[in-house]
Structures are given as C-alpha cells and as structure tokens.
XYZ file of C-alpha atoms in Angstrom:
512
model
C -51.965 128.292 4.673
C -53.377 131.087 2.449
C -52.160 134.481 2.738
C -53.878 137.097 4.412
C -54.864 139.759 2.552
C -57.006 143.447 3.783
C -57.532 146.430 2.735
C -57.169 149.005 5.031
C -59.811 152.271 4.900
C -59.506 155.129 7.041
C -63.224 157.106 7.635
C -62.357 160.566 8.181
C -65.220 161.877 10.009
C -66.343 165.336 11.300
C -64.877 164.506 14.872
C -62.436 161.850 14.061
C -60.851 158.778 12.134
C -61.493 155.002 12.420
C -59.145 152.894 10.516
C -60.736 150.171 9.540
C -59.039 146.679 8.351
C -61.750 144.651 6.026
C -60.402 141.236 4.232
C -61.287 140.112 0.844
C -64.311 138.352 1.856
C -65.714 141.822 3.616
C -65.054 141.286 7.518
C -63.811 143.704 9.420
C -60.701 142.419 10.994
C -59.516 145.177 12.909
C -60.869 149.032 13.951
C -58.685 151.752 15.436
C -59.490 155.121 15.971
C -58.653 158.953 16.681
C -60.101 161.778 17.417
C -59.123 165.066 15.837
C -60.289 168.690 17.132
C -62.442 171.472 15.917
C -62.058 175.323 16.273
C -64.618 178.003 15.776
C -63.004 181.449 14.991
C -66.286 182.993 14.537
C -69.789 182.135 14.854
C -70.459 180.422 11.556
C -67.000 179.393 11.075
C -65.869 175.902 11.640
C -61.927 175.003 10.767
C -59.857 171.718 10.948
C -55.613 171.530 11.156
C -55.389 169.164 7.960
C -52.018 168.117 10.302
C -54.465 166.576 12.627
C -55.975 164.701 10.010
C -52.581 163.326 8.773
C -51.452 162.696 12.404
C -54.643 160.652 13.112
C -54.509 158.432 9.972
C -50.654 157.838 11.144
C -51.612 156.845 13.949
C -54.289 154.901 13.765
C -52.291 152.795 10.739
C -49.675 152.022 13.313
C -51.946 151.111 16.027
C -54.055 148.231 13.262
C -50.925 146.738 12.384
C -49.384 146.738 15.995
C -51.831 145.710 18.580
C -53.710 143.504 15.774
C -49.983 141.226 14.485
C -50.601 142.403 11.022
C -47.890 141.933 8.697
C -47.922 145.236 6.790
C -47.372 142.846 3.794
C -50.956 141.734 4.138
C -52.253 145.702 3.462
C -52.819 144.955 -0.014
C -54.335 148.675 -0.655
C -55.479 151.769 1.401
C -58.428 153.722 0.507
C -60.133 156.966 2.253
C -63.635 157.914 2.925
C -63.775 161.557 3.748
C -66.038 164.491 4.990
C -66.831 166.304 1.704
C -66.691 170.089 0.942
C -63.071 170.902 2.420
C -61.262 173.867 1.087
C -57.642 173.319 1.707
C -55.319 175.483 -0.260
C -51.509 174.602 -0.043
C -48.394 175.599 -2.360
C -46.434 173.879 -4.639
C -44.450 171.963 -1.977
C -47.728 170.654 -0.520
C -47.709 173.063 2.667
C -51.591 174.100 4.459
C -51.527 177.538 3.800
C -55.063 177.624 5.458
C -56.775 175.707 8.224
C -59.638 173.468 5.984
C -62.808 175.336 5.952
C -64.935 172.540 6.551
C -68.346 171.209 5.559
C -70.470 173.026 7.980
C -68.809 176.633 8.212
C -71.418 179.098 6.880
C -69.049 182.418 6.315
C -69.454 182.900 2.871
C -73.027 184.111 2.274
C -71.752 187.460 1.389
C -70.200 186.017 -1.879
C -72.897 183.505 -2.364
C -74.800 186.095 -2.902
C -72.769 188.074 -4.913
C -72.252 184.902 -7.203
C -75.762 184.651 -8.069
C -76.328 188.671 -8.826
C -73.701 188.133 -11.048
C -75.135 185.714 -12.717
C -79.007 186.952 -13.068
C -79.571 187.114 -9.932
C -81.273 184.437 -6.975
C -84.360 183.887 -8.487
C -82.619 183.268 -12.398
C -79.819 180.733 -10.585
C -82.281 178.999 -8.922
C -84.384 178.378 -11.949
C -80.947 177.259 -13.789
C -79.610 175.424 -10.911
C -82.567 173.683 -9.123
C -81.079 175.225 -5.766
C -79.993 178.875 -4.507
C -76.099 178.473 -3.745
C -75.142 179.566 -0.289
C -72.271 180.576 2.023
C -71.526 176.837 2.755
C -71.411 175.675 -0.615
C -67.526 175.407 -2.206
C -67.832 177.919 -4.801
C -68.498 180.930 -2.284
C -66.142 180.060 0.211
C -62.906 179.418 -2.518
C -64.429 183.362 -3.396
C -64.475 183.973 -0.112
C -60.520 182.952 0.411
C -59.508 184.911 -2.625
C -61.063 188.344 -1.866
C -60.976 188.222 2.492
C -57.066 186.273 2.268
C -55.967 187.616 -0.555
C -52.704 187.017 0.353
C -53.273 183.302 0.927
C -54.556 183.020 -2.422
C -51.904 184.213 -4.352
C -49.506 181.640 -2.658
C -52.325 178.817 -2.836
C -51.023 176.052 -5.896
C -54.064 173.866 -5.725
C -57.209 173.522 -3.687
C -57.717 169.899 -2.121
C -60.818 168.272 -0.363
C -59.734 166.302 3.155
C -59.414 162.845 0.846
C -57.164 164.679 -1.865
C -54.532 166.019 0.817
C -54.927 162.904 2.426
C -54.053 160.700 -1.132
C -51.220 163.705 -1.216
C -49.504 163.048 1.604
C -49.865 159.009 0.907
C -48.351 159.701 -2.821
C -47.186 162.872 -3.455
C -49.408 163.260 -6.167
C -51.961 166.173 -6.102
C -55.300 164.770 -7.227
C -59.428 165.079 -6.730
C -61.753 162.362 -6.954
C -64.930 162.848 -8.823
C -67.251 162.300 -6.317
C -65.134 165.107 -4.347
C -65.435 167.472 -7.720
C -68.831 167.634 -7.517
C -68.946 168.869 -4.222
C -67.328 172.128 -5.769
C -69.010 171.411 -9.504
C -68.539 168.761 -11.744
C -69.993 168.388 -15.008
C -71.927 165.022 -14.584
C -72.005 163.842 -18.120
C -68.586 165.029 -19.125
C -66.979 164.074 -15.582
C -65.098 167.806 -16.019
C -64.740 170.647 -13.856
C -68.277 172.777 -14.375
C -66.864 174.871 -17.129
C -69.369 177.723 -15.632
C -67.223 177.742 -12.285
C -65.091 180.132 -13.800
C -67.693 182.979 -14.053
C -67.643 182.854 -10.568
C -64.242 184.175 -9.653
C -63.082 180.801 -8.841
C -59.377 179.843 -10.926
C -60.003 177.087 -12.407
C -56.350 176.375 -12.506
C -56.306 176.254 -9.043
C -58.374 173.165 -9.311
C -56.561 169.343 -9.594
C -56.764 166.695 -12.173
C -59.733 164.428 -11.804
C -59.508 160.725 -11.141
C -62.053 157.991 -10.862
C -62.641 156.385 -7.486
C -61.385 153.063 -8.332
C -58.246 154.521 -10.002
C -54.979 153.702 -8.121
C -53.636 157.218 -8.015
C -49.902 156.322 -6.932
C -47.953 153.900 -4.459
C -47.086 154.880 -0.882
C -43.914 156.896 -0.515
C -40.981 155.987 1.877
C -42.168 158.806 4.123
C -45.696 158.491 4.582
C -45.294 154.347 4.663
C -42.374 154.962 7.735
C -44.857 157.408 9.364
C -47.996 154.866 9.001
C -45.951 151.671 10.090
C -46.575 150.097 6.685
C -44.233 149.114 3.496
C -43.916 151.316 0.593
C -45.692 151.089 -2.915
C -48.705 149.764 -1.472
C -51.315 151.158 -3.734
C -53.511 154.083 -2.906
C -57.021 154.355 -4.553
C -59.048 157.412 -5.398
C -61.435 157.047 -2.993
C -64.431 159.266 -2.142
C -66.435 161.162 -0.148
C -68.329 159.298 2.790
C -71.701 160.092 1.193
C -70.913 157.940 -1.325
C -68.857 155.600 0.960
C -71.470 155.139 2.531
C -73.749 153.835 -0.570
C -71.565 150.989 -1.390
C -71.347 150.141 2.388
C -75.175 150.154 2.781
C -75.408 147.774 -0.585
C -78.145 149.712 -1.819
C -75.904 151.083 -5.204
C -78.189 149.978 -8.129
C -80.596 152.593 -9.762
C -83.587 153.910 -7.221
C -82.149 152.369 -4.572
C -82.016 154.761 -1.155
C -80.144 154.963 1.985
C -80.610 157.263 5.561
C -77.132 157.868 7.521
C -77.385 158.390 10.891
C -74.753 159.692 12.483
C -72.994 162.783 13.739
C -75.094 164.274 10.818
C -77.382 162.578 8.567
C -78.740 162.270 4.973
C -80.838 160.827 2.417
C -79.457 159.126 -0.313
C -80.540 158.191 -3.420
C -78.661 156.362 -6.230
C -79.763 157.255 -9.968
C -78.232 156.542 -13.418
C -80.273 159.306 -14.979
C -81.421 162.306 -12.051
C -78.758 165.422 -12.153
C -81.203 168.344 -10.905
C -81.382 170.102 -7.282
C -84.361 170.396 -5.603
C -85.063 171.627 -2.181
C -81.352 171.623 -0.652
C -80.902 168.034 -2.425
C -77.687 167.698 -4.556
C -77.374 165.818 -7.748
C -73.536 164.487 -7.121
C -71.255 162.147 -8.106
C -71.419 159.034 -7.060
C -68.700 156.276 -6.303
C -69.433 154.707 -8.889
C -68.749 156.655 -12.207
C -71.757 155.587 -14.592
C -74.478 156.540 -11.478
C -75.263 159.725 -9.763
C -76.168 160.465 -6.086
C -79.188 162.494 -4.908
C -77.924 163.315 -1.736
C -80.275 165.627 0.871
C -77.492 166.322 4.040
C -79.129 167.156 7.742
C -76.383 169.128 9.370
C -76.955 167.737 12.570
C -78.257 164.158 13.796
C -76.793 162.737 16.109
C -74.490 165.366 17.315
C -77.796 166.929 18.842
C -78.326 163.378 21.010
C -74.652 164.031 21.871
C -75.717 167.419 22.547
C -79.021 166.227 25.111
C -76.875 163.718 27.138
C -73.781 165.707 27.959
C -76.378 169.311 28.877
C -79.769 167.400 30.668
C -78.404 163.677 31.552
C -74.105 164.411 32.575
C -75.202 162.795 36.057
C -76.070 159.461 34.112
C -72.988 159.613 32.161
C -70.985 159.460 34.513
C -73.510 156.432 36.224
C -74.134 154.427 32.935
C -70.853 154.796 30.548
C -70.709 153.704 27.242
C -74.361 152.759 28.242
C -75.525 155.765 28.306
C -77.126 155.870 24.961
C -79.330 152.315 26.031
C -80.396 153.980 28.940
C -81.402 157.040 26.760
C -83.670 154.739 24.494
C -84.943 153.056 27.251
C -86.179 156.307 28.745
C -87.943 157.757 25.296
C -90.029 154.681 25.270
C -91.536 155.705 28.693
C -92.825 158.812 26.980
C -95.577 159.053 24.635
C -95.356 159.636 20.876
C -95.370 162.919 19.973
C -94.536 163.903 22.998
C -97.385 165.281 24.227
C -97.096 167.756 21.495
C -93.729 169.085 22.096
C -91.628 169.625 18.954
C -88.059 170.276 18.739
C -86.095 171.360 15.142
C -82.571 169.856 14.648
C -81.147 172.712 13.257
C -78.182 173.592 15.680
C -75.869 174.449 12.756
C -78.541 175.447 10.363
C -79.779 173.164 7.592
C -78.942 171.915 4.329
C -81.965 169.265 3.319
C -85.368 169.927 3.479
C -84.582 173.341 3.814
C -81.211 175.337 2.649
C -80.807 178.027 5.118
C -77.601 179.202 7.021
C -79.006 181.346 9.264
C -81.808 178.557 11.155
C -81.197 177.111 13.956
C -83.108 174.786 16.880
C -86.598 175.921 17.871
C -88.510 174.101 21.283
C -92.069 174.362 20.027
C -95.360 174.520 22.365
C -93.218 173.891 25.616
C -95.948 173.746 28.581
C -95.929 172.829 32.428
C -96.313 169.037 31.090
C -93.097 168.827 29.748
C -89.516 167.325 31.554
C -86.779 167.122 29.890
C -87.792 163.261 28.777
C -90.280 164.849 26.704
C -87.639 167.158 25.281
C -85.211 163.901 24.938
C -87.866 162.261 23.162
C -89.233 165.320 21.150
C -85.028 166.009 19.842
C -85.096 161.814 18.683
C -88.918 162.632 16.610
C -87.161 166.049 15.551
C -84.837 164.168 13.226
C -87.705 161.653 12.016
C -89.574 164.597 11.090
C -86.958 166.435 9.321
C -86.075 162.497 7.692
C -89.676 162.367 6.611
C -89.789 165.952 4.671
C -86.580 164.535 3.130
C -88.507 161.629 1.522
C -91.582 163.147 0.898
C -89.398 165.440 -1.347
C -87.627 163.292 -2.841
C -90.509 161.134 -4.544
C -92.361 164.210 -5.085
C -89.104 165.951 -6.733
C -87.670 162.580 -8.206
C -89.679 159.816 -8.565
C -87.971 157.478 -6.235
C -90.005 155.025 -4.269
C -88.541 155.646 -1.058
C -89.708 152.429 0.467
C -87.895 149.365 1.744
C -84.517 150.961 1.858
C -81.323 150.703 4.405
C -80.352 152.319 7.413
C -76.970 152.777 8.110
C -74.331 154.884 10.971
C -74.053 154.673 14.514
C -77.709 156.096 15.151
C -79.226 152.663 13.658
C -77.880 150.571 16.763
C -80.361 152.692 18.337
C -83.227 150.241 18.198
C -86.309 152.809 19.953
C -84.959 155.692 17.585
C -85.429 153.414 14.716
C -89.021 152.616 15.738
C -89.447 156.210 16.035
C -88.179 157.112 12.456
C -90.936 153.991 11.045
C -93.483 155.365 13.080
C -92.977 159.119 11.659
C -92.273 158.013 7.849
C -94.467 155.260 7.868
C -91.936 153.281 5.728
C -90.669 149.924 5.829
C -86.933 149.280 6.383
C -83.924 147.616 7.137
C -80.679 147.878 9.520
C -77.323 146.436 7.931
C -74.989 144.439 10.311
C -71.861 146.496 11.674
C -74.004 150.561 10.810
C -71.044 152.011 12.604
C -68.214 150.608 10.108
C -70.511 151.003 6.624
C -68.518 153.716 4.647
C -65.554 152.112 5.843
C -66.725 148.720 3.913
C -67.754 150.532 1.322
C -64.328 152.355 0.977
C -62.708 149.033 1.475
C -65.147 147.480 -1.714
C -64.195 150.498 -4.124
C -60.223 149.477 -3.369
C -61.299 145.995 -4.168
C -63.186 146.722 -7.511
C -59.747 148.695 -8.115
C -57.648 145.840 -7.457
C -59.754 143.620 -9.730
C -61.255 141.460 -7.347
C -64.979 142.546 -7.507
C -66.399 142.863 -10.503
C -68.156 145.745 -9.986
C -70.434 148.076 -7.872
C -73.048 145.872 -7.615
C -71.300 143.373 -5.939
C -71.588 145.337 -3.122
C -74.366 143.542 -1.644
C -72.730 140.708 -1.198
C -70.611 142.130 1.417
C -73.578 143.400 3.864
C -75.816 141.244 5.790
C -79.113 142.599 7.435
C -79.456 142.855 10.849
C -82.951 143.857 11.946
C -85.995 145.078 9.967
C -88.607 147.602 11.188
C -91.783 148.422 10.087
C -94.163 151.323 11.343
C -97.448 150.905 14.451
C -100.270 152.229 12.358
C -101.427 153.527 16.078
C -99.087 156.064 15.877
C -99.838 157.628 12.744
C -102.375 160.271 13.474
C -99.974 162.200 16.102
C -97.017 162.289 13.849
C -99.404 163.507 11.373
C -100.603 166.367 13.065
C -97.328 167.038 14.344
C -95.200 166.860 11.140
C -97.621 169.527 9.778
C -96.681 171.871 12.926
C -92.927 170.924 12.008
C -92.929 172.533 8.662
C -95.312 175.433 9.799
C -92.572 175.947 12.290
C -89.976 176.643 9.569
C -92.168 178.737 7.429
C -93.283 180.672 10.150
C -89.892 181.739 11.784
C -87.525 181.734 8.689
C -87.681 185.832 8.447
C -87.339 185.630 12.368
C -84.277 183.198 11.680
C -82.722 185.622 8.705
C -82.714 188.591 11.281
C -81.632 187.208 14.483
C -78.757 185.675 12.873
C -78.086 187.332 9.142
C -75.466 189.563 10.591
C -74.082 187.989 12.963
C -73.274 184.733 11.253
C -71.076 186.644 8.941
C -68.939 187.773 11.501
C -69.966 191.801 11.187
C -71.918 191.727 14.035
C-alpha cells in the first residue's frame, strides 16, 4: 500500500483558523477549525492576541491528526495562508510586545497624512503612487507605533505580519514573505523592501529578510511540533497572504486571469505579469507566485454584513433554522423583487478600501419608504455588495485593461446560489463557482507547499487541482433596474463623502 502523504495548511482568517489537510492529488482529507477573538479599544481600532493565533493553529493541528488517525509522519509540509497587513512588533526573544494591529483598524490617519505632506503633499503622492495612503495602510500605522508607543518601539526587534510570527513560532526563524512585503512596500521588480519606506519614519531595520513563497524557510522545532501534535523537522514553507492564497486556490493564476472572494470580506483579484500601478483603492501586490503581480481591490466587509442582517432582523429564525439559516435567507431574497423596489443599502460598516479608499464611510439605507420590510433591506444588503463588486470591475478594465469576464468565484458567499444570481444580474458577467469555495486559499496554500516540495511543476498547475461546480450567467430582464440603481449607488458615495469625513473624521481617531 502507498504511503499517505498531505500537506497540512492552516487559513488564518479575520475571525478564525481552519486547518486544512489536502493530499498530493488536491483533496481535502480533513478540516478542523478555531475561532479566535477580536477587541476594539477604540472606535477605529481593531486588535488580535497573536497568542490566540498560535493557540488556534495548535489546536486545530492536534485535533486533524487525532480525530482524523493521521500519522503525523504523513504531514509531509505545513504552509499558512494569512490575513495580510498585521503589525506585530516583538523583541529579540520573539515576545508580542503589542497586540497585532490588524487589517481593518483605521487609527493612523493622522500620520498618513503627515506621510504624504512630507513627501509633496496628497495630491503629489497620489500622482506618484496611483493611490492616497491612509490610516489603514502599514506604513502609517508602524509611524503610528513609533511616535504614540514610543516605548514599545524602542524594545520592538522586528515587525512581523500574522504568517511571519506564525512561520516564527513553527521555526524560530524571523522571516516575511513577499507577498506579505508588499502589503507594507515592496519593490516589485527588485523583490526589495521599497527603498522610499525609509523617508517615512519607518526603520527599515526593523523590517525581516524576504523569502519567496515556495521557499522552505526552516524545519519544525521540538517545541512547536510537541505543541501541534506533529514530529519535528517537518518543513515549513513561506507561504502567503490569503489574497494570494486564494488565486492559486481559485486556479485562475495565469496573466489576466480574475477572481471575486466572498467571504467575511471580499475582493477583486486580478493576476498580471506586467500591471504595478494603484488606481482607485486597487493595489498592485505581490503575488504567490514570484514572476506575476496581483491587482487586488479589498471590500472591507461582505459577508460579515449578512452575518450582521441575520443575527439583528432574523435571531428568531436562527434559533428555528440552524446552520440553515443562510438557505432560508436566500430563499427569502428571491421572494423580493430586484432592486428592491428601489431600496439601496452601502456595505461600508468598517469603511472601504476598493472602489473607494475612505476610512471615515460607513453603511448608508438609501430611499427607505413605507414599502419597505426588512426583506427588502435583506435583499437590498445582498445587491449592496453586487453593486460595490460591479464598480470594482468596471474599474478595473477601465484602469487596467483586464477583461473581467468569465472568471471564478470563490469563499463561503459562493455556496450562496440566489446571491450569486444576484451578483450576474448586477455585473452582467458570465462566471463560474469552484467546487469546495469555503476551503480555496487553503488548497491554494496547500499547492504553493507542493510546488516547494517539487511535486508541481509550477503555478500553473494549479488548475488541475479545482473542479467547477456551477456556472451562472446574468437575466437580461434585470438589467435596466440595476442600471438605474448602480448609478444612485455611486451618487450615494459622492454625495455624502464630506457628510462621512465630518461625522466621523474625529472621532475615528480616537480624539473625540
């Protein structure tokens, strides 16, 4: 009998990690999973324990390779796809000298906008950068740690994403992946640190070494393998960030092809061997693999607002329906009318990234009447998300060339078969579901290990590992409303962006 051999990826998510065990042949063999919490000091701060992280990829090791009869022999690699944009300073031993200022904490506007005075000013970084930086971007907040925690600072050794503290306390070894680095600013030609970081106030030597994603950056020590429930020296790859996770997992990682996440958040994706501008909150980043880059367009908040609508309007069929709740959900939009009946609702609970870079937006109910229950508002928060989907795409072949038809859909959010109908209807684009959306970055962290090891030959192999599920393609009869009503969506925006600035400029920054 031939030996069994997996790779075992941990997806470290905004709420949570799910270990994943995928074989050589790309099944998933096994899933475990753990949730990890969230605190919000102040209003536009949002903080992780890295300990939690640890303790949940501990545990959730253990749990694979106990309730599953895996023979930690068989783990021939482990491989992380992470959240991106964590700040996590620590000392030379390795200790958190900080909680990780996550993804989606806003508090560093204040030296956002210092940064770019500095350096000629908004309108001259734009111009140089393709985007205005802001308070959630890497740069500000490492400026913010230095000059609000000073004392912090001066004990902090090195900076680390979630996936390089994570390959830390695997190896020992202090490291960032490229596709992390140019969440903070990575050179993409040279694959360097962005020498120009360093007119920002940021140390540069407070920055790791650089590996590749497919680079096995050390063996598992005694002490992480006895707290995992796994053998030592099994290797541990670079990795990357679930963005680009995601990429491989979705098979679409040759040049122009394009991917939409749905999940907790969501975002566009784009793969290119040649685009490395920013346009309209889109990021030119690094992707997985090292020869292509990533035009990447994040929506802070997806399906964390559906989260949001079932546990505030429909707790009583929670508790009725379970883990059904979300079929009974899509069930329900379908009894209500596209568009609505002209009710609009923005996504922007935590702000926005992609269309629009803004800290200080948040959720607008638009042209609420008598008409309306809160179906129509469950329906209008599902079209919200098209809407903000479609401005994505429209930007993207307006900013970039790219085609964006025919491409994937991947995340929890595409087992959601009337939301998907929904997004076709509102983009009028042609696409496809891949088998298993939930467990995509997983496979795709699981593929990078496997290029690593040798046993794919390359990126582009990737699409031999996914299999399509389900295709959609949009009802012409629903075109005119979503029409109409994605003009109203970006009016919306434009009209109440000062509004937005006011109500929430000062308080967002904690001084108020």
């Amino acid at each position: 009998m031939s030996e069994k051999k997996y790779i075992l990826a941990h997806d470290m998510g905004t709420s949570s990690d799910k270990a994943v065990l995928v074989d050589f042949a790309g099944n998933i063999a096994a899933t475990s999973s753990a949730p990890y919490p969230t605190f919000y000091p102040n209003p536009a701060w949002v903080e992780q324990d890295p300990q939690d992280y640890w303790e949940a990829v501990a545990l959730t090791s253990r749990t694979i390779v106990r309730e599953n009869g895996i023979d930690p022999s068989e783990i021939k690699g482990i491989v992380f796809s992470t959240q991106a944009q964590g700040i996590i300073p620590v000392d030379e031993e390795g200790n958190v000298l900080y909680n990780n200022i996550t993804w989606v904490d806003g508090r560093a506007q204040k030296q956002a906008d210092s940064i770019m005075k500095k350096l000629g000013g908004k309108k001259i970084f734009t111009l140089a950068a393709g985007t205005p930086i802001m308070g959630k971007d890497c740069i500000p907040k490492i400026v913010w740690l230095k000059e609000e925690r000073p004392d912090i600072y001066k004990k902090t050794h090195l900076i680390l994403d979630v996936n390089g503290y994570l390959k830390y306390k695997c190896t020992g070894r202090m490291v960032t992946e490229l596709s992390g680095a140019s969440s903070y600013g990575l050179d993409l030609k040279k694959k360097q640190w962005l020498g120009v970081m360093k007119y920002t106030g940021v140390d540069m030597e407070k920055l790791p070494p650089l590996v590749c994603s497919t680079d096995i950056v050390g063996g598992l020590t005694e002490q992480a393998a006895s707290e995992m429930g796994l053998i030592p020296g099994i290797p541990v790859f670079g990795g990357c960030d679930d963005v680009q996770a995601a990429v491989v997992g979705s098979g679409m990682c040759d040049d122009g092809d394009l991917h939409i996440y749905l999940g907790t958040s969501a975002w566009v994706a784009a793969v290119s061997r040649t685009a490395d501008k920013f346009h309209h909150g889109a990021a030119a980043i690094q992707s997985a693999d090292r020869d292509m880059n990533l035009i990447a367009g994040i929506t802070e908040s997806a399906g964390a607002n559906i989260q949001w609508l079932c546990d505030e309007f429909f707790s009583k069929e929670k508790e009725e329906y379970g883990d059904g709740i979300f079929d009974y959900m899509d069930r329900v939009i379908q009894t209500i009318p596209p568009g609505s009946d002209h009710l609009v609702c923005t996504p922007w609970m935590l702000g926005e990234r992609c269309p629009v870079s803004s800290t200080t937006t948040r959720a607008t109910l638009f042209n609420i009447n008598m008409v309306h229950t809160r179906e129509h508002l469950m329906r209008a928060v599902y079209e919200g998300i098209g809407y903000n989907l479609r401005w994505i795409l429209e930007n993207y072949k307006a900013d970039y060339g790219f085609s964006c038809d025919n491409f994937r859909i991947i995340g929890g959010g595409a087992l959601d078969d009337g939301w998907m109908q929904i997004i076709a209807d509102i983009t009028g684009k042609h696409f496809a579901v891949v088998k298993d959306p939930r467990n995509a970055g997983a496979v795709g962290a699981a593929v990078v290990a496997l290029i690593g090891l040798g046993e794919l030959p390359g990126f582009s192999a990737a699409k031999d590992f996914v299999q399509i599920e389900r295709r959609y393609k949009p009802n012409p009869e629903n075109k005119k409303i979503y029409d109409e009503l994605f003009v109203d969506y970006k009016n919306i925006y434009h009209s109440l962006e000062a509004a937005y600035r006011t109500a929430n400029g000062s308080r967002f920054t904690g001084e108020a």
